[in-house]
Amino acid sequence: MQMNNPKAVIVIIGNEILSGRTQDINIKFLTFNLGEIGVIIGEVRVISDDKQIIIRHILELSKQYDYVFTTGGIGPTHDDITSESIAEALGLKYELNAKAHQLLLDYYGAEKLNDARLRMAKMPEGAILINNPVSVAPGYIINNIYVLAGVPNIMQAMFASIKSSLKTGVKISSYSVTSFVLEGQIAGVLGKIQNNYNDLEIGSYPFFRDDKHGTSLVIRGYEKNLILKAANEIEAEIIKLGEDFNSKWDD
Amino acid sequence: MQMNNPKAVIVIIGNEILSGRTQDINIKFLTFNLGEIGVIIGEVRVISDDKQIIIRHILELSKQYDYVFTTGGIGPTHDDITSESIAEALGLKYELNAKAHQLLLDYYGAEKLNDARLRMAKMPEGAILINNPVSVAPGYIINNIYVLAGVPNIMQAMFASIKSSLKTGVKISSYSVTSFVLEGQIAGVLGKIQNNYNDLEIGSYPFFRDDKHGTSLVIRGYEKNLILKAANEIEAEIIKLGEDFNSKWDD
């Protein structure tokens, strides 16, 4: 069902996620918001703050995808090594960005702009800054790589400032039909409906709520009319099974 | 700082995560619980319910890591294709597992065990079952791949039943020093402390709480005494900066 939509990968860089210490919420935000503008997420990777590992993944993924979005590792501390790793991966100089330097000078003043904070202005040569309205130190774009902060509210603000500049694709619409039918009851007929709609992707997600098991059936595709047609067939099957349902567009 | 600990990768299989529709909580659970027994998580990938994609990642990762943990795609519906994909990746037959078949027969009875539900007993040949106390349909182990459900409470129950059978490593301990010092204030000295402790990994994580910015400094390593020594140096620096701190073991 894929059209000519841009394809992206998200790379979450951070030991705090990989150690299970921190619950990630950046994956959901980025996948959902990129989906909204028709950018297809091919995969997500969570990797550690390790230079050689970052280089390996960036090299591999920047060739494979239209966009690479990274989060994390651009702060002032010794474990913030995303920028120097990306510079090395791309064979670019890792240098003080004059505009970023000025932003930090204006914000901190010369006295408080110590060596550590100055690291936040060091980037691969040719980086285009991404505005950070929360704490000033910018993200940046280098080639097809978008380097964002890891702190969720800063990452979200950075994303808001670049969203309109991204290539978009035909938006994938999503419609959910939720009922207390069990997956195993409807799976057979659902597979047949999926077979009749090659341009749609029908997903089935069991849940447990109010002490009852149920299933969310999610229909995704580019054509809303086609989605509604398949949804009607699914809803008719749920009625046959003697259950009620709730339906809604997911966005 | 790595010792001879087993290394694992987690593969989250599911369009619902990749579309941003669902907030993943399996990554945090698995990374944390594997870390508890000294299994090092090399990376996490989130991939789509696509046979060729699953095959590609499983082939690559099962060679690279001691353990591969997958979640998702083992239910009764047409989009549950993890098992047939793994079988194909490993060059194994995808067949009805007799023990799993019996479990489903006992649970559903012959009448309700329709073709869709029967799919939950189809696995790569030679699979060793993983108990599912929540909804019976088992996970399984094949070679070094642990195939778990995607629904969090089922996945967690499956993990509990295999945890004690996993190879363990020296546990990585983690100690947090949290204060309202800013990252940029302490980054310089923190880098120096890190340089003096090659066997420790010191991470710095800024936060915003009660209208104030602060930093969590997380010290991880195999030796608790060494961790406490580095922590004391960090705490002394925080005091020099005129701030208070809270310290605790993370587990």
XYZ file of C-alpha atoms in Angstrom:
502
model
C 0.000 0.000 0.000
C 3.000 2.330 0.098
C 2.997 5.336 -2.166
C 5.921 7.628 -2.769
C 5.997 8.826 0.825
C 9.293 9.834 2.441
C 10.691 7.157 4.751
C 12.319 7.843 8.084
C 14.089 6.060 10.889
C 14.229 7.238 14.497
C 17.382 6.663 16.530
C 17.021 7.111 20.279
C 20.512 7.607 21.695
C 20.698 7.094 25.421
C 21.845 4.668 28.081
C 19.003 5.822 30.328
C 16.480 4.223 27.959
C 18.583 1.122 27.287
C 19.042 0.491 31.011
C 15.296 0.654 31.676
C 15.821 3.547 34.050
C 13.691 5.948 32.021
C 10.383 5.345 30.234
C 10.802 6.599 26.680
C 8.036 8.829 25.313
C 9.913 10.232 22.319
C 9.179 7.243 20.092
C 5.428 7.710 20.328
C 5.631 11.454 19.783
C 7.883 11.285 16.730
C 6.234 8.303 15.052
C 2.776 9.808 15.516
C 3.697 13.311 14.369
C 5.692 12.130 11.372
C 2.818 9.853 10.428
C 0.509 12.867 10.520
C 2.387 14.417 7.598
C 2.754 11.189 5.662
C 6.333 10.335 6.597
C 6.543 6.558 6.946
C 8.598 5.243 9.872
C 10.572 2.253 8.680
C 11.997 1.400 12.070
C 13.141 2.748 15.417
C 16.406 1.925 17.123
C 17.494 2.583 20.684
C 21.275 2.608 21.011
C 23.832 3.458 23.662
C 25.992 6.559 24.150
C 28.958 4.890 22.474
C 30.831 6.596 19.677
C 31.554 3.554 17.540
C 27.986 2.296 17.905
C 26.508 5.671 16.958
C 28.803 5.889 13.929
C 27.862 2.400 12.745
C 24.103 2.977 12.962
C 24.208 6.485 11.483
C 26.280 5.298 8.523
C 23.951 2.387 7.827
C 20.666 4.215 8.324
C 21.431 7.546 6.671
C 21.946 5.654 3.406
C 18.793 3.595 3.786
C 16.249 6.275 4.692
C 15.189 9.708 3.461
C 15.325 11.043 6.999
C 17.153 10.045 10.164
C 15.854 11.633 13.371
C 18.083 11.278 16.414
C 17.212 12.206 19.988
C 19.645 12.618 22.861
C 23.311 13.205 23.491
C 23.635 16.903 22.584
C 23.934 18.392 26.065
C 27.043 19.779 27.809
C 28.308 16.682 29.637
C 31.000 14.134 28.771
C 28.388 11.519 27.825
C 26.884 13.816 25.172
C 28.759 12.495 22.161
C 26.107 12.439 19.442
C 27.536 15.427 17.536
C 31.155 14.329 17.409
C 30.024 10.816 16.448
C 27.823 12.044 13.596
C 30.584 14.333 12.335
C 32.963 11.379 12.273
C 30.384 9.121 10.604
C 29.929 11.656 7.808
C 33.621 12.518 7.501
C 32.931 16.136 8.469
C 34.836 18.471 10.777
C 33.438 18.730 14.319
C 33.649 22.453 14.979
C 32.200 25.426 16.801
C 29.125 26.663 14.932
C 29.267 30.477 14.913
C 25.508 31.002 15.078
C 25.049 28.488 17.865
C 27.963 30.079 19.704
C 26.280 33.491 19.491
C 22.969 32.083 20.749
C 24.673 30.608 23.799
C 26.646 33.816 24.429
C 23.454 35.862 24.350
C 21.713 33.451 26.701
C 24.410 32.649 29.262
C 26.677 35.682 28.976
C 30.424 35.279 28.501
C 31.087 34.477 32.133
C 28.706 31.542 32.469
C 29.456 30.148 29.032
C 32.032 27.665 30.284
C 33.786 25.004 28.200
C 31.116 22.425 28.939
C 28.259 24.635 27.745
C 30.301 25.649 24.728
C 30.240 21.994 23.649
C 26.554 22.485 22.838
C 27.647 24.778 19.988
C 30.032 22.205 18.529
C 28.567 20.397 15.504
C 29.476 18.844 12.188
C 30.549 21.583 9.754
C 27.670 22.886 7.649
C 24.990 22.107 10.241
C 21.749 24.086 9.902
C 20.381 25.042 13.309
C 17.042 23.924 14.716
C 15.484 26.410 17.108
C 15.201 25.500 20.799
C 12.673 27.837 22.444
C 12.964 25.999 25.769
C 16.638 26.148 26.670
C 18.296 27.853 23.658
C 21.034 25.272 22.841
C 19.935 24.324 19.322
C 19.454 21.061 17.489
C 20.560 20.884 13.871
C 20.202 19.327 10.468
C 23.193 17.810 8.695
C 22.566 16.125 5.347
C 19.425 14.032 5.917
C 19.999 13.741 9.662
C 17.896 15.720 12.136
C 19.628 15.935 15.494
C 17.192 16.650 18.324
C 17.439 16.884 22.112
C 16.522 13.899 24.275
C 14.531 15.774 26.930
C 10.938 15.324 25.709
C 9.648 18.895 25.996
C 12.751 20.283 24.264
C 12.609 17.598 21.560
C 8.945 18.386 20.945
C 9.605 22.110 20.646
C 12.450 21.460 18.208
C 10.243 19.179 16.149
C 7.502 21.804 16.002
C 9.957 24.260 14.483
C 11.040 21.927 11.653
C 7.800 20.059 10.971
C 6.638 22.418 8.239
C 9.965 22.143 6.377
C 9.818 18.361 5.990
C 8.847 16.626 2.780
C 5.376 15.256 3.259
C 3.512 12.353 1.746
C -0.072 11.320 1.330
C -1.308 11.050 4.865
C -2.099 7.604 6.204
C -5.523 7.686 7.807
C -6.369 5.382 10.662
C -9.790 4.200 11.842
C -10.420 2.052 14.917
C -13.265 -0.335 15.564
C -13.239 -1.390 19.202
C -15.412 -4.100 20.727
C -15.475 -6.871 23.299
C -15.224 -9.491 20.570
C -12.210 -11.742 21.144
C -9.445 -11.820 18.551
C -9.903 -15.566 18.089
C -13.598 -15.133 17.294
C -13.104 -12.659 14.488
C -9.651 -13.575 13.204
C -10.861 -15.851 10.397
C -13.233 -13.416 8.770
C -10.832 -10.547 9.425
C -8.153 -12.291 7.398
C -10.610 -12.630 4.517
C -11.494 -8.945 4.673
C -7.788 -8.051 4.697
C -7.302 -10.226 1.600
C -9.959 -8.214 -0.227
C -8.307 -4.894 0.596
C -4.689 -5.008 -0.468
C -4.426 -1.222 -0.215
C -5.350 -1.256 3.456
C -3.498 -2.551 6.471
C -5.769 -4.061 9.098
C -4.237 -4.545 12.529
C -5.739 -6.412 15.456
C -4.840 -5.466 19.039
C -6.294 -7.348 21.995
C -6.892 -5.493 25.255
C -8.171 -6.161 28.769
C -10.428 -3.491 30.263
C -13.172 -3.402 32.911
C -12.428 -7.068 33.594
C -13.215 -7.994 30.005
C -11.122 -8.964 27.014
C -11.702 -7.153 23.761
C -10.060 -6.227 20.493
C -9.227 -2.991 18.702
C -9.246 -3.404 14.947
C -7.292 -0.648 13.278
C -7.642 0.020 9.571
C -4.969 2.165 7.968
C -4.593 3.425 4.436
C -4.501 6.396 2.107
C -8.164 6.395 1.034
C -10.750 7.251 3.642
C -13.643 5.862 1.589
C -11.942 2.531 1.235
C -11.210 2.453 4.963
C -14.857 3.088 5.790
C -15.963 0.338 3.388
C -13.732 -2.217 5.100
C -14.792 -0.893 8.508
C -18.436 -1.456 7.648
C -17.714 -5.072 6.770
C -15.886 -5.574 10.052
C -18.680 -3.891 12.027
C -21.248 -6.158 10.387
C -19.244 -9.195 11.530
C -19.118 -7.864 15.090
C -22.901 -7.473 15.059
C -23.223 -11.056 13.812
C -21.216 -12.128 16.854
C -23.759 -10.360 19.059
C -21.490 -7.568 20.236
C -21.590 -3.803 20.108
C -18.689 -1.631 18.920
C -17.232 1.874 18.965
C -15.707 3.322 15.825
C -13.664 6.452 15.311
C -10.999 8.102 13.199
C -7.770 8.033 15.193
C -6.765 11.595 14.361
C 33.726 -1.629 31.775
C 32.047 -4.669 30.238
C 32.742 -8.039 31.734
C 31.740 -11.336 30.241
C 28.032 -10.633 30.588
C 25.560 -12.081 28.080
C 24.411 -9.536 25.490
C 20.856 -9.209 24.253
C 18.808 -7.288 21.731
C 15.099 -6.557 22.044
C 12.962 -6.521 18.909
C 9.525 -4.950 19.289
C 7.412 -6.182 16.384
C 4.300 -4.120 15.831
C 2.790 -1.502 13.573
C 0.855 -0.105 16.545
C 4.108 1.096 18.107
C 5.634 2.257 14.827
C 2.532 4.311 13.984
C 2.587 6.094 17.337
C -0.861 4.761 18.143
C 0.300 2.875 21.224
C 2.760 3.919 23.930
C 5.283 1.106 24.294
C 6.038 -0.067 27.826
C 7.724 -3.357 26.951
C 11.118 -1.771 26.274
C 11.422 -0.405 29.798
C 10.242 -3.647 31.387
C 12.585 -5.907 29.441
C 15.659 -3.684 29.577
C 15.248 -3.143 33.303
C 14.575 -6.779 34.173
C 17.368 -8.123 31.981
C 19.733 -5.561 33.494
C 18.781 -6.850 36.935
C 20.338 -10.228 36.124
C 23.369 -8.793 34.361
C 22.235 -9.253 30.774
C 23.509 -6.267 28.796
C 21.119 -4.769 26.260
C 23.076 -3.850 23.156
C 20.177 -2.230 21.366
C 16.424 -2.193 20.865
C 14.658 -2.176 17.523
C 11.032 -1.478 16.725
C 10.012 -2.978 13.384
C 6.839 -3.487 11.420
C 4.649 -6.575 10.931
C 6.288 -7.347 7.612
C 7.666 -10.786 6.859
C 10.740 -9.732 4.890
C 11.623 -7.074 7.430
C 11.286 -9.483 10.355
C 13.442 -12.051 8.555
C 16.154 -9.513 7.797
C 16.436 -8.241 11.368
C 16.213 -11.688 12.989
C 18.942 -13.040 10.720
C 21.224 -10.116 11.439
C 20.627 -9.886 15.180
C 20.522 -13.568 16.124
C 24.113 -13.860 14.910
C 25.240 -10.727 16.717
C 23.795 -11.281 20.188
C 23.601 -14.054 22.787
C 19.874 -13.476 23.145
C 17.161 -12.015 20.942
C 13.895 -11.165 22.706
C 10.941 -10.436 20.449
C 7.562 -9.108 21.501
C 4.400 -9.119 19.428
C 2.889 -10.861 16.451
C 2.037 -14.273 17.940
C -1.742 -13.926 18.214
C -4.454 -15.516 16.050
C -4.968 -12.815 13.417
C -3.613 -12.413 9.879
C -1.157 -9.704 11.020
C 0.468 -12.078 13.516
C 3.336 -13.285 11.371
C 6.255 -13.372 13.780
C 6.387 -17.178 13.997
C 6.301 -17.950 10.292
C 8.865 -15.206 9.681
C 11.265 -16.539 12.311
C 10.875 -20.079 10.992
C 11.757 -18.868 7.511
C 14.672 -16.782 8.805
C 16.148 -19.849 10.498
C 15.363 -22.272 7.656
C 13.071 -24.295 9.909
C 9.668 -25.823 9.235
C 6.682 -23.772 10.450
C 4.470 -26.433 11.985
C 1.851 -27.249 14.574
C 3.547 -27.767 17.943
C 1.908 -30.786 19.592
C 2.242 -29.496 23.171
C 0.948 -26.051 22.281
C -1.923 -27.675 20.368
C -2.882 -29.673 23.460
C -2.757 -26.579 25.683
C -5.133 -24.741 23.371
C -7.440 -27.766 23.096
C -7.644 -28.010 26.879
C -8.368 -24.311 27.196
C -10.788 -23.644 24.346
C -12.260 -27.096 23.774
C -12.370 -28.613 20.279
C -15.366 -26.552 19.190
C -13.947 -23.109 19.905
C -10.450 -23.976 18.714
C -10.967 -22.582 15.235
C -8.322 -22.263 12.528
C -7.376 -18.768 13.655
C -6.733 -19.830 17.241
C -4.885 -22.899 16.035
C -2.338 -20.566 14.424
C -1.155 -19.732 17.933
C 0.182 -23.308 18.165
C 2.138 -23.032 14.911
C 5.837 -22.427 15.481
C 9.265 -23.151 14.094
C 10.056 -26.869 14.521
C 11.882 -27.640 17.748
C 10.424 -24.667 19.651
C 10.494 -24.971 23.452
C 7.331 -23.514 24.969
C 7.187 -20.559 27.338
C 4.303 -20.692 29.791
C 1.493 -18.141 29.459
C -0.486 -18.077 32.718
C -2.686 -15.225 31.475
C -4.237 -16.518 28.262
C -2.614 -19.958 27.730
C -1.301 -19.508 24.136
C 2.428 -19.947 24.785
C 5.519 -18.085 23.755
C 8.589 -20.103 22.853
C 12.330 -20.351 22.573
C 13.991 -21.293 19.307
C 17.784 -21.293 19.181
C 18.776 -18.071 20.957
C 15.477 -16.321 20.175
C 12.840 -15.788 22.865
C 9.453 -15.131 21.296
C 7.111 -13.299 23.673
C 3.622 -11.822 23.408
C 3.169 -8.101 22.723
C 0.409 -7.457 25.268
C 2.353 -6.147 28.269
C 0.807 -8.211 31.075
C 1.159 -11.425 29.053
C 4.712 -10.563 28.030
C 5.613 -9.873 31.652
C 4.148 -13.175 32.825
C 6.044 -15.041 30.107
C 9.258 -13.290 31.055
C 8.778 -14.209 34.717
C 8.596 -17.879 33.764
C 11.887 -17.859 31.827
C 13.916 -15.347 33.826
C 15.539 -17.948 36.075
C 16.674 -20.038 33.092
C 18.665 -17.234 31.459
C 22.422 -16.986 31.638
C 23.244 -14.192 34.034
C 26.184 -11.863 34.379
C 27.664 -9.744 37.094
C 24.903 -7.325 37.912
C 25.362 -3.708 36.949
C 24.564 -1.534 39.960
C 23.198 1.937 39.503
C 23.325 4.872 41.919
C 21.655 8.254 41.373
C 22.653 11.616 42.743
C 19.887 14.117 42.091
C 20.118 17.853 42.681
C 19.054 21.223 41.339
C 22.535 21.859 39.990
C 22.429 22.575 36.253
C 24.219 20.229 33.861
C 26.305 23.100 32.527
C 27.542 23.980 36.018
C 28.863 20.546 36.845
C 29.721 19.167 33.419
C 33.396 20.139 33.511
C 34.256 18.507 36.811
C 31.980 15.576 36.017
C 34.001 14.815 32.898
C 37.155 14.794 35.016
C 35.626 12.408 37.543
C 34.511 10.124 34.680
C 38.086 10.133 33.355
C 39.346 8.888 36.721
C 36.872 6.002 36.791
C 37.178 4.032 33.585
C 35.273 1.117 35.099
C 32.215 3.254 35.777
C 29.760 4.864 33.415
C 28.521 8.239 34.619
C 25.398 9.554 32.890
C 23.921 13.019 33.240
C 20.182 13.581 32.771
C 18.656 17.028 33.058
C 15.094 17.392 34.333
C 12.520 20.085 35.036
C 10.495 19.696 38.245
C 8.650 22.034 40.608
C 9.464 24.881 38.200
C 13.176 24.247 38.589
C 15.837 22.713 36.383
C 18.043 20.030 37.851
C 20.226 17.074 36.955
C 20.250 13.396 37.808
C 23.736 11.961 37.768
C 23.666 8.209 37.398
C 26.726 6.122 38.163
C 26.688 2.557 36.872
C 29.201 -0.223 37.277
C 29.976 -3.642 38.671
C 31.620 -2.573 41.937
C 29.443 -0.900 44.539
C 32.407 0.452 46.500
C 33.821 2.133 43.451
C 30.413 3.619 42.627
C 30.115 5.085 46.123
C 33.616 6.542 45.875
C 32.771 8.372 42.649
C 29.395 9.398 44.089
C 31.110 11.004 47.080
C 33.298 13.079 44.768
C 30.252 14.200 42.810
C 28.335 15.028 45.983
C 31.245 17.126 47.241
C 31.141 19.141 44.001
C 27.407 19.721 44.396
C 27.986 21.021 47.921
C 30.698 23.358 46.575
C 28.080 24.743 44.188
C 25.871 25.500 47.181
C 23.191 22.921 46.440
C 21.722 19.988 48.292
C 21.289 16.520 46.781
C 19.463 13.210 47.155
C 21.324 9.971 46.602
C 20.040 6.427 46.286
C 20.682 3.033 44.784
C 18.334 2.628 41.841
C 17.381 -0.946 42.663
